[in-house]
Amino acid sequence: MTGDVAVLGAGMHPWGKWGRSFVEYGTVAARAALADAGIDWRQVQSVVGADTVRCGYPGYVAGATFAQALGWQGARVTSVYAACASGAQAINTARSQILAGIADVVLVVGADSAPKGFFAPAGGDRPDDPDWVRFRVLGATNPAYFGLYARRRIALYGDSPEDFALVKVKNAAAGALNPNARYRKTVSAEDVAASAVVADPLRLLDICATSDGAAALVLSGMDFARRHGVSDPVRIRAVSTVTPTYPKTVLDLPDIATDSAAAVDPLPHTFRTSIARAAYEEAGIGPGDLSLAEVYDLSTALELEWYEDIGLCGTGEGAKLVREGATALGGRIPVNVSGGLASFGEAVPAQAIAQVCELTWQLRGAAGDRQVPGARTGMTANQGLFGHGSAVVAVR
């Protein structure tokens, strides 16, 4: 049995701040993915929904919510939540069902209606919840952590705010070519430098927004794809959902302390590095095989770190890649040719699914003006709160 599953369809609802229900966004994306796949809704045997915790009870049971919105037809439903890695968990669940022979065709959907400003923890007093504690005790919003990550890079590797700005300039140029992106305007390094400081050294244009949006995929077994007339589909070859390993010595959201390394030597690889390593090992490839990557650019500085974590360069060399133009459209290894979160913003359950949508279009050669020539292999990478790894390898 092959470990590959076919991506028959990909669809999105454009991202922005639309002020409507996440169910509407997800239904639009799902119908677009079904149309792209040439699949009738009644052929879908399973629906996996990536949950949103901000949208009330229907958001907690997203699989059933989307199945009902599309019209009850008896499909299995599953709902998953893994913070920003929810979409990858949903893809992994769908893939597992297909490889186990439980379903031939699975619809994966993630959608969100995001609040204005930064994400805050759910309401109520929960002193045993680290996400609640870091806001209430430290006043540590997500951008505060992003600023700490950036300061760490400056201290360890000599990165500069000017390096961070180059990431935004690159991603904005790609996002301007993407009809699904929220921000479709190019920016200059001077624009970034002129924007307001949010969490020193990061400015407003260094940090992604919160957004409404949705993404969906139709996945199937390879035999079904051939019977459906698709002989050479984009294929998902690996999904990594690993967790950290003790000791975890680099501070991550939402933690306010690290594991002690006083008695235990730090591991040679960080958590984020392990996410990519697991995906590479399962897919039987390495960083040198990638045509492109989509990574989780919560901030411009964090994108540079992902370059290193997925093996595009050595530790501390991320800024060198962006200075050389290696990760821009037309560069040696383009990263975030969708425009990334810099151009989309965060719609949490949809993010990892949207990354795979971009890989699908790129590997089909259907990405239009942002197409990476000859794209054959791509990787996505992001990370959810509380140790949720997320990486997907797609090939054609």
Short mmCIF file of C-alpha atoms in Angstrom, two decimals:
data_model
loop_
_atom_site.label_atom_id
_atom_site.label_comp_id
_atom_site.label_asym_id
_atom_site.label_seq_id
_atom_site.Cartn_x
_atom_site.Cartn_y
_atom_site.Cartn_z
CA MET A 1 0.00 0.00 0.00
CA THR A 2 1.34 3.42 -0.93
CA GLY A 3 1.45 6.08 1.76
CA ASP A 4 0.40 8.74 -0.74
CA VAL A 5 -3.07 10.24 -0.91
CA ALA A 6 -4.29 12.33 -3.82
CA VAL A 7 -5.30 15.97 -3.59
CA LEU A 8 -8.24 16.05 -5.97
CA GLY A 9 -9.48 19.52 -5.10
CA ALA A 10 -8.45 22.73 -3.35
CA GLY A 11 -10.63 25.73 -2.55
CA MET A 12 -10.60 28.90 -0.49
CA HIS A 13 -12.81 31.74 0.62
CA PRO A 14 -10.84 35.01 0.21
CA TRP A 15 -9.41 36.23 3.51
CA GLY A 16 -10.21 39.57 5.12
CA LYS A 17 -12.48 40.96 7.81
CA TRP A 18 -15.91 40.21 6.40
CA GLY A 19 -17.96 40.14 9.62
CA ARG A 20 -19.90 37.00 8.71
CA SER A 21 -20.19 33.45 10.06
CA PHE A 22 -17.26 31.07 9.78
CA VAL A 23 -19.77 28.51 8.49
CA GLU A 24 -20.41 30.66 5.42
CA TYR A 25 -16.69 30.94 4.71
CA GLY A 26 -16.09 27.21 5.15
CA THR A 27 -19.04 26.27 2.96
CA VAL A 28 -17.76 28.50 0.14
CA ALA A 29 -14.29 26.95 0.38
CA ALA A 30 -15.70 23.42 0.52
CA ARG A 31 -17.85 23.93 -2.56
CA ALA A 32 -14.89 25.41 -4.41
CA ALA A 33 -12.76 22.37 -3.51
CA LEU A 34 -15.51 19.96 -4.58
CA ALA A 35 -15.92 21.79 -7.89
CA ASP A 36 -12.15 21.75 -8.41
CA ALA A 37 -12.15 18.00 -7.80
CA GLY A 38 -15.17 17.32 -9.99
CA ILE A 39 -16.73 15.52 -7.04
CA ASP A 40 -20.40 15.65 -6.10
CA TRP A 41 -20.99 16.36 -2.42
CA ARG A 42 -22.89 13.07 -2.10
CA GLN A 43 -19.73 11.16 -3.07
CA VAL A 44 -17.88 12.43 0.01
CA GLN A 45 -17.65 9.68 2.60
CA SER A 46 -16.06 11.63 5.44
CA VAL A 47 -15.79 15.27 6.53
CA VAL A 48 -12.98 16.43 8.81
CA GLY A 49 -13.43 19.91 10.24
CA ALA A 50 -10.69 21.93 11.90
CA ASP A 51 -12.31 23.55 14.94
CA THR A 52 -12.49 27.22 15.89
CA VAL A 53 -12.87 27.87 19.60
CA ARG A 54 -13.95 31.49 19.09
CA CYS A 55 -17.14 30.75 17.19
CA GLY A 56 -19.25 29.06 19.85
CA TYR A 57 -20.59 25.53 19.94
CA PRO A 58 -20.79 25.08 16.12
CA GLY A 59 -17.08 25.86 15.99
CA TYR A 60 -16.28 23.10 18.47
CA VAL A 61 -17.96 20.50 16.22
CA ALA A 62 -16.78 21.86 12.88
CA GLY A 63 -16.98 18.55 11.02
CA ALA A 64 -20.68 18.17 11.70
CA THR A 65 -21.29 21.90 11.27
CA PHE A 66 -19.91 21.89 7.73
CA ALA A 67 -21.62 18.60 6.89
CA GLN A 68 -24.96 20.07 7.94
CA ALA A 69 -24.33 23.29 6.01
CA LEU A 70 -23.58 21.31 2.85
CA GLY A 71 -26.60 19.05 3.40
CA TRP A 72 -26.82 15.91 5.53
CA GLN A 73 -25.94 12.89 3.38
CA GLY A 74 -24.66 10.35 5.89
CA ALA A 75 -20.90 11.04 5.72
CA ARG A 76 -18.72 10.29 8.72
CA VAL A 77 -17.65 13.42 10.60
CA THR A 78 -14.60 14.25 12.70
CA SER A 79 -13.72 17.51 14.44
CA VAL A 80 -10.15 18.31 15.51
CA TYR A 81 -8.48 21.11 17.42
CA ALA A 82 -4.75 21.72 17.72
CA ALA A 83 -4.60 25.53 17.79
CA CYS A 84 -2.69 26.80 14.74
CA ALA A 85 -1.87 23.21 13.74
CA SER A 86 -5.57 22.25 13.55
CA GLY A 87 -5.53 22.18 9.75
CA ALA A 88 -2.59 19.78 9.62
CA GLN A 89 -4.25 17.54 12.20
CA ALA A 90 -7.38 17.55 10.04
CA ILE A 91 -5.35 16.61 6.94
CA ASN A 92 -3.61 13.87 8.90
CA THR A 93 -6.95 12.49 10.11
CA ALA A 94 -8.31 12.43 6.57
CA ARG A 95 -5.16 10.78 5.25
CA SER A 96 -5.29 8.14 7.98
CA GLN A 97 -8.91 7.32 7.17
CA ILE A 98 -8.08 6.90 3.48
CA LEU A 99 -4.99 4.73 4.09
CA ALA A 100 -6.93 2.62 6.59
CA GLY A 101 -9.62 1.94 3.99
CA ILE A 102 -12.34 3.70 5.98
CA ALA A 103 -13.13 6.23 3.24
CA ASP A 104 -12.23 6.76 -0.41
CA VAL A 105 -13.02 10.50 -0.51
CA VAL A 106 -12.62 12.91 2.40
CA LEU A 107 -13.40 16.63 2.58
CA VAL A 108 -11.17 18.69 4.91
CA VAL A 109 -12.40 22.16 5.92
CA GLY A 110 -11.10 24.91 8.20
CA ALA A 111 -12.63 28.36 8.69
CA ASP A 112 -12.61 31.17 11.22
CA SER A 113 -14.16 34.52 12.07
CA ALA A 114 -11.36 36.21 13.97
CA PRO A 115 -11.56 38.99 16.57
CA LYS A 116 -10.16 42.44 16.02
CA GLY A 117 -6.61 42.86 17.27
CA PHE A 118 -4.54 40.08 18.81
CA PHE A 119 -5.87 36.71 19.94
CA ALA A 120 -6.71 36.45 23.64
CA PRO A 121 -7.47 33.35 25.71
CA ALA A 122 -11.03 32.16 26.23
CA GLY A 123 -12.97 34.01 28.94
CA GLY A 124 -13.12 33.12 32.62
CA ASP A 125 -10.53 32.70 35.37
CA ARG A 126 -8.28 29.67 34.79
CA PRO A 127 -5.10 29.96 36.89
CA ASP A 128 -4.03 26.45 35.83
CA ASP A 129 -4.12 27.42 32.14
CA PRO A 130 -0.74 28.77 30.92
CA ASP A 131 -2.45 30.63 28.07
CA TRP A 132 -4.59 32.51 30.62
CA VAL A 133 -1.66 32.99 33.02
CA ARG A 134 0.65 34.60 30.51
CA PHE A 135 -1.94 37.26 29.68
CA ARG A 136 -3.15 37.87 33.25
CA VAL A 137 0.18 37.67 35.09
CA LEU A 138 2.63 38.96 32.47
CA GLY A 139 0.40 40.86 30.06
CA ALA A 140 2.27 38.87 27.43
CA THR A 141 0.30 39.08 24.20
CA ASN A 142 1.33 37.10 21.13
CA PRO A 143 3.22 40.10 19.66
CA ALA A 144 5.24 40.31 22.88
CA TYR A 145 6.56 36.81 22.21
CA PHE A 146 7.22 37.69 18.59
CA GLY A 147 9.32 40.61 19.79
CA LEU A 148 11.29 38.32 22.11
CA TYR A 149 11.98 35.92 19.23
CA ALA A 150 13.23 38.83 17.15
CA ARG A 151 15.44 40.16 19.97
CA ARG A 152 16.93 36.69 20.36
CA ARG A 153 17.89 36.63 16.69
CA ILE A 154 19.47 40.06 16.94
CA ALA A 155 21.49 39.00 19.99
CA LEU A 156 22.59 35.60 18.69
CA TYR A 157 23.00 36.12 14.95
CA GLY A 158 23.30 39.84 14.35
CA ASP A 159 20.01 40.11 12.44
CA SER A 160 18.63 43.62 12.06
CA PRO A 161 15.21 45.25 11.68
CA GLU A 162 16.21 45.91 8.10
CA ASP A 163 16.55 42.15 7.53
CA PHE A 164 13.09 41.59 9.02
CA ALA A 165 11.63 44.26 6.74
CA LEU A 166 12.94 42.41 3.66
CA VAL A 167 10.71 39.46 4.57
CA LYS A 168 7.63 41.68 4.57
CA VAL A 169 8.63 43.27 1.26
CA LYS A 170 9.08 39.81 -0.30
CA ASN A 171 5.79 38.41 1.01
CA ALA A 172 3.79 41.51 0.13
CA ALA A 173 5.06 41.29 -3.46
CA ALA A 174 3.81 37.68 -3.66
CA GLY A 175 0.53 38.46 -1.91
CA ALA A 176 -0.19 41.23 -4.41
CA LEU A 177 -0.45 38.46 -7.02
CA ASN A 178 -2.83 36.26 -4.99
CA PRO A 179 -6.57 36.86 -5.41
CA ASN A 180 -7.33 35.11 -2.09
CA ALA A 181 -5.00 37.31 -0.04
CA ARG A 182 -6.36 39.98 2.29
CA TYR A 183 -3.53 42.45 1.62
CA ARG A 184 -2.74 42.82 -2.06
CA LYS A 185 -0.45 45.82 -2.03
CA THR A 186 3.31 45.89 -2.37
CA VAL A 187 5.28 47.62 0.38
CA SER A 188 8.81 48.94 0.65
CA ALA A 189 11.35 48.60 3.43
CA GLU A 190 10.73 52.29 4.12
CA ASP A 191 7.01 51.54 4.60
CA VAL A 192 7.88 48.91 7.19
CA ALA A 193 10.27 51.24 9.00
CA ALA A 194 7.63 53.98 9.08
CA SER A 195 4.93 51.76 10.60
CA ALA A 196 4.22 51.91 14.34
CA VAL A 197 6.32 49.93 16.82
CA VAL A 198 4.19 47.14 18.30
CA ALA A 199 6.69 44.98 20.20
CA ASP A 200 10.22 46.29 19.86
CA PRO A 201 11.98 45.69 17.50
CA LEU A 202 8.93 44.63 15.47
CA ARG A 203 6.65 47.14 13.80
CA LEU A 204 3.08 46.85 12.62
CA LEU A 205 4.07 45.62 9.17
CA ASP A 206 6.36 42.98 10.70
CA ILE A 207 3.43 41.20 12.38
CA CYS A 208 0.52 39.33 10.80
CA ALA A 209 -3.08 40.39 11.35
CA THR A 210 -6.07 38.35 12.53
CA SER A 211 -8.42 37.49 9.67
CA ASP A 212 -11.61 35.79 8.58
CA GLY A 213 -11.13 33.11 5.95
CA ALA A 214 -11.41 29.46 4.97
CA ALA A 215 -9.65 26.72 3.07
CA ALA A 216 -10.68 23.22 2.00
CA LEU A 217 -9.23 20.13 0.35
CA VAL A 218 -10.74 17.03 -1.24
CA LEU A 219 -8.45 14.06 -0.60
CA SER A 220 -8.78 10.53 -1.96
CA GLY A 221 -6.98 7.24 -2.31
CA MET A 222 -4.78 6.80 -5.35
CA ASP A 223 -7.01 4.06 -6.80
CA PHE A 224 -10.06 6.30 -6.54
CA ALA A 225 -8.15 9.15 -8.22
CA ARG A 226 -7.30 6.91 -11.18
CA ARG A 227 -10.90 5.71 -11.45
CA HIS A 228 -11.94 9.36 -11.34
CA GLY A 229 -9.70 10.03 -14.36
CA VAL A 230 -6.82 11.74 -12.54
CA SER A 231 -3.67 9.82 -13.38
CA ASP A 232 -1.08 12.27 -12.05
CA PRO A 233 -2.52 14.14 -9.06
CA VAL A 234 -0.68 16.19 -6.49
CA ARG A 235 0.00 13.74 -3.66
CA ILE A 236 0.44 14.21 0.07
CA ARG A 237 3.40 12.05 0.97
CA ALA A 238 4.03 12.95 4.60
CA VAL A 239 2.35 14.69 7.52
CA SER A 240 4.28 15.52 10.69
CA THR A 241 2.39 16.22 13.92
CA VAL A 242 5.21 15.62 16.40
CA THR A 243 5.50 17.06 19.91
CA PRO A 244 8.54 18.53 21.71
CA THR A 245 11.16 16.42 23.46
CA TYR A 246 12.53 17.19 26.93
CA PRO A 247 14.41 19.41 27.59
CA LYS A 248 12.77 22.22 25.63
CA THR A 249 15.14 25.10 26.23
CA VAL A 250 13.81 27.74 23.83
CA LEU A 251 10.81 29.68 25.12
CA ASP A 252 7.67 29.23 23.01
CA LEU A 253 4.10 30.49 23.17
CA PRO A 254 2.37 30.32 25.65
CA ASP A 255 5.09 29.22 28.07
CA ILE A 256 6.71 31.60 30.53
CA ALA A 257 9.59 29.26 31.42
CA THR A 258 11.63 26.59 29.67
CA ASP A 259 12.58 23.06 30.71
CA SER A 260 15.71 23.12 32.84
CA ALA A 261 18.92 22.24 31.07
CA ALA A 262 20.95 22.47 34.28
CA ALA A 263 21.13 18.69 34.62
CA VAL A 264 20.10 17.60 31.12
CA ASP A 265 22.05 18.64 28.07
CA PRO A 266 20.03 20.45 25.41
CA LEU A 267 19.15 18.35 22.40
CA PRO A 268 20.97 19.02 19.12
CA HIS A 269 17.65 19.88 17.44
CA THR A 270 14.88 22.26 18.50
CA PHE A 271 11.16 21.41 18.45
CA ARG A 272 10.55 23.23 15.18
CA THR A 273 13.50 21.47 13.59
CA SER A 274 12.05 18.13 14.68
CA ILE A 275 8.75 18.94 12.95
CA ALA A 276 10.47 19.19 9.59
CA ARG A 277 12.81 16.27 10.21
CA ALA A 278 9.89 13.91 10.81
CA ALA A 279 8.23 15.01 7.57
CA TYR A 280 11.44 14.60 5.57
CA GLU A 281 12.04 11.13 7.01
CA GLU A 282 8.53 9.94 6.19
CA ALA A 283 8.66 11.38 2.67
CA GLY A 284 12.15 10.06 1.98
CA ILE A 285 13.43 13.47 0.87
CA GLY A 286 15.63 16.26 2.20
CA PRO A 287 15.66 20.06 2.07
CA GLY A 288 17.57 19.98 -1.21
CA ASP A 289 14.62 18.29 -2.90
CA LEU A 290 12.19 21.14 -2.22
CA SER A 291 10.93 23.37 -5.00
CA LEU A 292 9.20 25.72 -2.56
CA ALA A 293 7.95 25.99 1.02
CA GLU A 294 5.09 27.64 2.88
CA VAL A 295 6.01 28.53 6.46
CA TYR A 296 4.29 30.13 9.42
CA ASP A 297 5.30 33.81 9.34
CA LEU A 298 3.56 35.12 12.45
CA SER A 299 6.29 37.73 12.24
CA THR A 300 8.99 38.58 9.76
CA ALA A 301 11.68 37.45 12.21
CA LEU A 302 9.97 34.10 12.73
CA GLU A 303 10.03 33.38 9.00
CA LEU A 304 13.82 33.67 9.06
CA GLU A 305 13.88 31.08 11.85
CA TRP A 306 11.76 28.69 9.83
CA TYR A 307 14.32 28.81 6.99
CA GLU A 308 16.79 27.31 9.42
CA ASP A 309 14.31 24.93 11.05
CA ILE A 310 13.37 23.28 7.73
CA GLY A 311 16.99 23.02 6.67
CA LEU A 312 17.21 25.62 3.91
CA CYS A 313 20.34 27.03 5.57
CA GLY A 314 22.39 26.71 8.72
CA THR A 315 21.52 28.13 12.12
CA GLY A 316 21.73 31.91 12.08
CA GLU A 317 21.88 32.12 8.28
CA GLY A 318 18.23 32.92 7.57
CA ALA A 319 18.79 36.64 7.08
CA LYS A 320 21.50 35.91 4.52
CA LEU A 321 18.97 33.96 2.41
CA VAL A 322 16.47 36.80 2.33
CA ARG A 323 19.17 39.39 1.61
CA GLU A 324 20.31 37.32 -1.39
CA GLY A 325 16.75 36.98 -2.70
CA ALA A 326 16.96 33.18 -2.46
CA THR A 327 13.49 32.88 -0.90
CA ALA A 328 11.71 35.33 -3.22
CA LEU A 329 9.79 34.45 -6.37
CA GLY A 330 12.48 33.60 -8.90
CA GLY A 331 14.96 32.71 -6.15
CA ARG A 332 16.69 29.42 -5.46
CA ILE A 333 14.07 28.20 -2.95
CA PRO A 334 10.96 30.42 -2.89
CA VAL A 335 9.19 30.60 0.49
CA ASN A 336 5.66 31.88 1.08
CA VAL A 337 4.88 32.52 -2.56
CA SER A 338 1.23 32.64 -1.47
CA GLY A 339 2.09 35.86 0.38
CA GLY A 340 2.14 34.05 3.72
CA LEU A 341 0.39 35.26 6.83
CA ALA A 342 1.88 38.66 6.05
CA SER A 343 -0.63 38.89 3.22
CA PHE A 344 -3.43 36.71 4.60
CA GLY A 345 -3.43 37.15 8.37
CA GLU A 346 -4.41 34.38 10.77
CA ALA A 347 -7.62 32.41 10.37
CA VAL A 348 -6.39 29.73 12.73
CA PRO A 349 -8.18 26.49 11.70
CA ALA A 350 -7.68 27.26 8.01
CA GLN A 351 -3.98 28.17 7.98
CA ALA A 352 -2.32 24.79 7.51
CA ILE A 353 -4.99 23.79 4.99
CA ALA A 354 -4.42 27.01 3.04
CA GLN A 355 -0.70 26.22 2.90
CA VAL A 356 -1.47 22.88 1.23
CA CYS A 357 -3.87 24.59 -1.18
CA GLU A 358 -0.96 26.77 -2.31
CA LEU A 359 1.31 23.76 -2.76
CA THR A 360 -1.43 22.07 -4.78
CA TRP A 361 -1.80 24.98 -7.18
CA GLN A 362 1.96 25.37 -7.48
CA LEU A 363 2.60 21.68 -8.16
CA ARG A 364 -0.17 21.69 -10.76
CA GLY A 365 1.45 24.69 -12.45
CA ALA A 366 -1.75 26.65 -11.88
CA ALA A 367 -0.55 29.50 -9.65
CA GLY A 368 -0.56 32.18 -12.33
CA ASP A 369 1.80 35.10 -11.90
CA ARG A 370 3.23 33.68 -8.69
CA GLN A 371 4.05 30.28 -10.22
CA VAL A 372 7.35 28.66 -9.27
CA PRO A 373 8.65 27.17 -12.56
CA GLY A 374 8.91 23.38 -12.58
CA ALA A 375 7.64 22.94 -9.00
CA ARG A 376 7.61 19.25 -8.08
CA THR A 377 7.99 19.04 -4.29
CA GLY A 378 6.81 21.38 -1.54
CA MET A 379 6.69 21.52 2.24
CA THR A 380 4.48 23.38 4.67
CA ALA A 381 5.47 24.12 8.26
CA ASN A 382 3.73 25.73 11.18
CA GLN A 383 3.23 25.22 14.88
CA GLY A 384 0.28 25.24 17.27
CA LEU A 385 0.18 26.18 20.94
CA PHE A 386 0.97 23.47 23.50
CA GLY A 387 3.43 21.51 21.39
CA HIS A 388 1.47 20.84 18.21
CA GLY A 389 3.83 20.25 15.30
CA SER A 390 2.62 20.75 11.74
CA ALA A 391 4.33 19.94 8.46
CA VAL A 392 3.07 18.47 5.19
CA VAL A 393 5.08 17.29 2.20
CA ALA A 394 3.32 17.31 -1.19
CA VAL A 395 4.79 15.98 -4.43
CA ARG A 396 3.92 15.53 -8.06
#
